[in-house]
Amino acid sequence: MNRLDKVVVFHPLRQAQLKQILDIELARVQQRVTNAVLQRFRFRVTRAAGEFLLGEGTDLKYGARHLKRAIERYVVNPLARLVATDQLNTGDTLLIDRHPGDKGLSFLRETEQTPSLAHTLLAASNSSRLPYTEARF
């Protein structure tokens, strides 16, 4: 009556696979920004920020199940605050990087004059709901 027909073995995801999942999810966020926001902008996530997101959104037992939640918390919500407070302009490129010395991410606007050197730190929020996202101008 209650017998097993097949056994399916799931192996833990490797780091390269988790990175691919992160890239896919971040591309979906970029597509959402492109389709839904009047101030269309692009963002780039540094390796350090990606590792932070993977650390927050993955574990050995559940794999990448919590990755979307980490992306929403640390990327999408702060981006929404930046859009809502008119801190972004059409054509801006944001650099999302690991916040030095704190548990969270920082959002930097790359300027067109010297994209690799000149950045403006953007204020995502002073909200206590997201204490780990830097918020200053």
mmCIF file of C-alpha atoms in Angstrom:
data_model
loop_
_atom_site.group_PDB
_atom_site.id
_atom_site.type_symbol
_atom_site.label_atom_id
_atom_site.label_comp_id
_atom_site.label_asym_id
_atom_site.label_seq_id
_atom_site.Cartn_x
_atom_site.Cartn_y
_atom_site.Cartn_z
ATOM 1 C CA MET A 1 0.000 0.000 0.000
ATOM 2 C CA ASN A 2 2.387 2.730 1.139
ATOM 3 C CA ARG A 3 5.516 1.822 -0.712
ATOM 4 C CA LEU A 4 8.177 3.855 -2.368
ATOM 5 C CA ASP A 5 8.410 3.552 -6.118
ATOM 6 C CA LYS A 6 11.504 5.663 -6.616
ATOM 7 C CA VAL A 7 14.095 7.466 -4.582
ATOM 8 C CA VAL A 8 15.305 10.816 -5.843
ATOM 9 C CA VAL A 9 18.628 12.026 -4.478
ATOM 10 C CA PHE A 10 19.300 15.741 -4.466
ATOM 11 C CA HIS A 11 22.900 16.855 -4.288
ATOM 12 C CA PRO A 12 23.817 20.215 -2.783
ATOM 13 C CA LEU A 13 24.313 23.013 -5.282
ATOM 14 C CA ARG A 14 27.901 23.952 -6.023
ATOM 15 C CA GLN A 15 29.153 27.525 -5.796
ATOM 16 C CA ALA A 16 29.181 27.935 -9.582
ATOM 17 C CA GLN A 17 25.541 26.861 -9.763
ATOM 18 C CA LEU A 18 24.561 29.246 -6.982
ATOM 19 C CA LYS A 19 26.339 32.070 -8.836
ATOM 20 C CA GLN A 20 24.351 31.255 -11.984
ATOM 21 C CA ILE A 21 21.103 31.379 -10.017
ATOM 22 C CA LEU A 22 22.122 34.753 -8.557
ATOM 23 C CA ASP A 23 22.914 36.103 -12.031
ATOM 24 C CA ILE A 24 19.518 34.939 -13.327
ATOM 25 C CA GLU A 25 17.657 36.519 -10.416
ATOM 26 C CA LEU A 26 19.542 39.816 -10.729
ATOM 27 C CA ALA A 27 18.808 39.872 -14.472
ATOM 28 C CA ARG A 28 15.115 39.491 -13.616
ATOM 29 C CA VAL A 29 15.349 42.463 -11.259
ATOM 30 C CA GLN A 30 17.022 44.525 -14.011
ATOM 31 C CA GLN A 31 14.220 43.532 -16.388
ATOM 32 C CA ARG A 32 11.632 44.620 -13.812
ATOM 33 C CA VAL A 33 13.381 47.989 -13.506
ATOM 34 C CA THR A 34 13.516 48.404 -17.271
ATOM 35 C CA ASN A 35 9.827 47.559 -17.729
ATOM 36 C CA ALA A 36 8.265 49.272 -14.730
ATOM 37 C CA VAL A 37 10.201 52.381 -13.774
ATOM 38 C CA LEU A 38 9.987 55.780 -15.441
ATOM 39 C CA GLN A 39 13.579 56.601 -14.507
ATOM 40 C CA ARG A 40 15.208 53.719 -16.333
ATOM 41 C CA PHE A 41 18.605 52.936 -14.911
ATOM 42 C CA ARG A 42 21.026 50.057 -14.854
ATOM 43 C CA PHE A 43 22.832 48.497 -11.962
ATOM 44 C CA ARG A 44 25.957 46.412 -11.578
ATOM 45 C CA VAL A 45 26.635 44.140 -8.638
ATOM 46 C CA THR A 46 30.248 43.697 -7.574
ATOM 47 C CA ARG A 47 31.690 40.297 -6.757
ATOM 48 C CA ALA A 48 31.785 41.198 -3.052
ATOM 49 C CA ALA A 49 28.104 42.201 -3.095
ATOM 50 C CA GLY A 50 27.230 38.989 -4.939
ATOM 51 C CA GLU A 51 29.064 36.937 -2.338
ATOM 52 C CA PHE A 52 27.192 38.805 0.385
ATOM 53 C CA LEU A 53 23.845 38.038 -1.280
ATOM 54 C CA LEU A 54 24.803 34.389 -1.683
ATOM 55 C CA GLY A 55 25.806 34.252 1.968
ATOM 56 C CA GLU A 56 22.494 35.753 3.051
ATOM 57 C CA GLY A 57 20.314 33.773 0.648
ATOM 58 C CA THR A 58 21.780 30.289 0.513
ATOM 59 C CA ASP A 59 22.656 27.466 2.860
ATOM 60 C CA LEU A 60 23.654 23.822 2.609
ATOM 61 C CA LYS A 61 20.292 22.427 3.661
ATOM 62 C CA TYR A 62 17.952 24.546 1.533
ATOM 63 C CA GLY A 63 20.218 25.621 -1.323
ATOM 64 C CA ALA A 64 19.098 28.864 -2.982
ATOM 65 C CA ARG A 65 15.512 28.902 -1.715
ATOM 66 C CA HIS A 66 16.011 32.089 0.270
ATOM 67 C CA LEU A 67 18.006 33.902 -2.405
ATOM 68 C CA LYS A 68 15.001 35.765 -3.825
ATOM 69 C CA ARG A 69 14.143 36.989 -0.349
ATOM 70 C CA ALA A 70 17.703 38.254 0.181
ATOM 71 C CA ILE A 71 17.650 40.027 -3.199
ATOM 72 C CA GLU A 72 14.314 41.656 -2.349
ATOM 73 C CA ARG A 73 15.563 42.786 1.047
ATOM 74 C CA TYR A 74 19.032 44.014 0.118
ATOM 75 C CA VAL A 75 18.594 45.106 -3.533
ATOM 76 C CA VAL A 76 14.983 45.616 -4.629
ATOM 77 C CA ASN A 77 13.675 47.440 -1.545
ATOM 78 C CA PRO A 78 16.575 49.939 -1.457
ATOM 79 C CA LEU A 79 16.251 50.480 -5.224
ATOM 80 C CA ALA A 80 12.552 51.182 -4.765
ATOM 81 C CA ARG A 81 13.376 53.764 -2.095
ATOM 82 C CA LEU A 82 15.906 55.437 -4.395
ATOM 83 C CA VAL A 83 13.298 55.637 -7.155
ATOM 84 C CA ALA A 84 10.570 56.857 -4.793
ATOM 85 C CA THR A 85 12.783 59.646 -3.451
ATOM 86 C CA ASP A 86 13.900 60.750 -6.954
ATOM 87 C CA GLN A 87 17.564 60.038 -6.297
ATOM 88 C CA LEU A 88 17.953 58.289 -9.661
ATOM 89 C CA ASN A 89 17.856 59.754 -13.143
ATOM 90 C CA THR A 90 17.189 58.123 -16.464
ATOM 91 C CA GLY A 91 20.403 56.589 -17.755
ATOM 92 C CA ASP A 92 22.139 56.343 -14.375
ATOM 93 C CA THR A 93 24.292 53.338 -13.629
ATOM 94 C CA LEU A 94 24.395 52.141 -10.047
ATOM 95 C CA LEU A 95 27.207 50.140 -8.585
ATOM 96 C CA ILE A 96 25.988 47.886 -5.788
ATOM 97 C CA ASP A 97 28.893 46.959 -3.576
ATOM 98 C CA ARG A 98 29.545 45.429 -0.179
ATOM 99 C CA HIS A 99 29.398 48.058 2.506
ATOM 100 C CA PRO A 100 32.795 48.277 4.191
ATOM 101 C CA GLY A 101 32.757 47.400 7.864
ATOM 102 C CA ASP A 102 29.043 46.709 8.071
ATOM 103 C CA LYS A 103 26.615 43.954 7.212
ATOM 104 C CA GLY A 104 24.950 45.242 4.091
ATOM 105 C CA LEU A 105 25.300 46.847 0.684
ATOM 106 C CA SER A 106 26.041 50.350 -0.532
ATOM 107 C CA PHE A 107 24.640 51.922 -3.687
ATOM 108 C CA LEU A 108 26.924 54.172 -5.705
ATOM 109 C CA ARG A 109 25.977 56.235 -8.737
ATOM 110 C CA GLU A 110 28.698 56.047 -11.366
ATOM 111 C CA THR A 111 29.219 59.377 -13.074
ATOM 112 C CA GLU A 112 29.823 59.611 -16.789
ATOM 113 C CA GLN A 113 33.016 61.652 -16.551
ATOM 114 C CA THR A 114 35.137 58.916 -14.990
ATOM 115 C CA PRO A 115 33.024 55.815 -14.489
ATOM 116 C CA SER A 116 35.712 53.833 -12.722
ATOM 117 C CA LEU A 117 36.672 56.537 -10.227
ATOM 118 C CA ALA A 118 33.844 58.964 -9.548
ATOM 119 C CA HIS A 119 30.932 57.696 -7.509
ATOM 120 C CA THR A 120 28.142 59.356 -5.600
ATOM 121 C CA LEU A 121 26.909 57.482 -2.569
ATOM 122 C CA LEU A 122 23.144 57.259 -2.695
ATOM 123 C CA ALA A 123 20.852 57.289 0.279
ATOM 124 C CA ALA A 124 18.616 54.248 0.135
ATOM 125 C CA SER A 125 16.793 55.033 3.359
ATOM 126 C CA ASN A 126 17.101 55.969 6.993
ATOM 127 C CA SER A 127 14.463 53.368 7.757
ATOM 128 C CA SER A 128 14.965 51.121 10.729
ATOM 129 C CA ARG A 129 13.366 48.298 8.751
ATOM 130 C CA LEU A 130 16.508 47.966 6.640
ATOM 131 C CA PRO A 131 19.337 48.841 8.979
ATOM 132 C CA TYR A 132 22.021 47.333 6.758
ATOM 133 C CA THR A 133 21.628 49.508 3.678
ATOM 134 C CA GLU A 134 23.729 52.656 3.715
ATOM 135 C CA ALA A 135 21.725 55.827 3.458
ATOM 136 C CA ARG A 136 23.559 59.126 2.938
ATOM 137 C CA PHE A 137 24.129 61.815 0.337
#
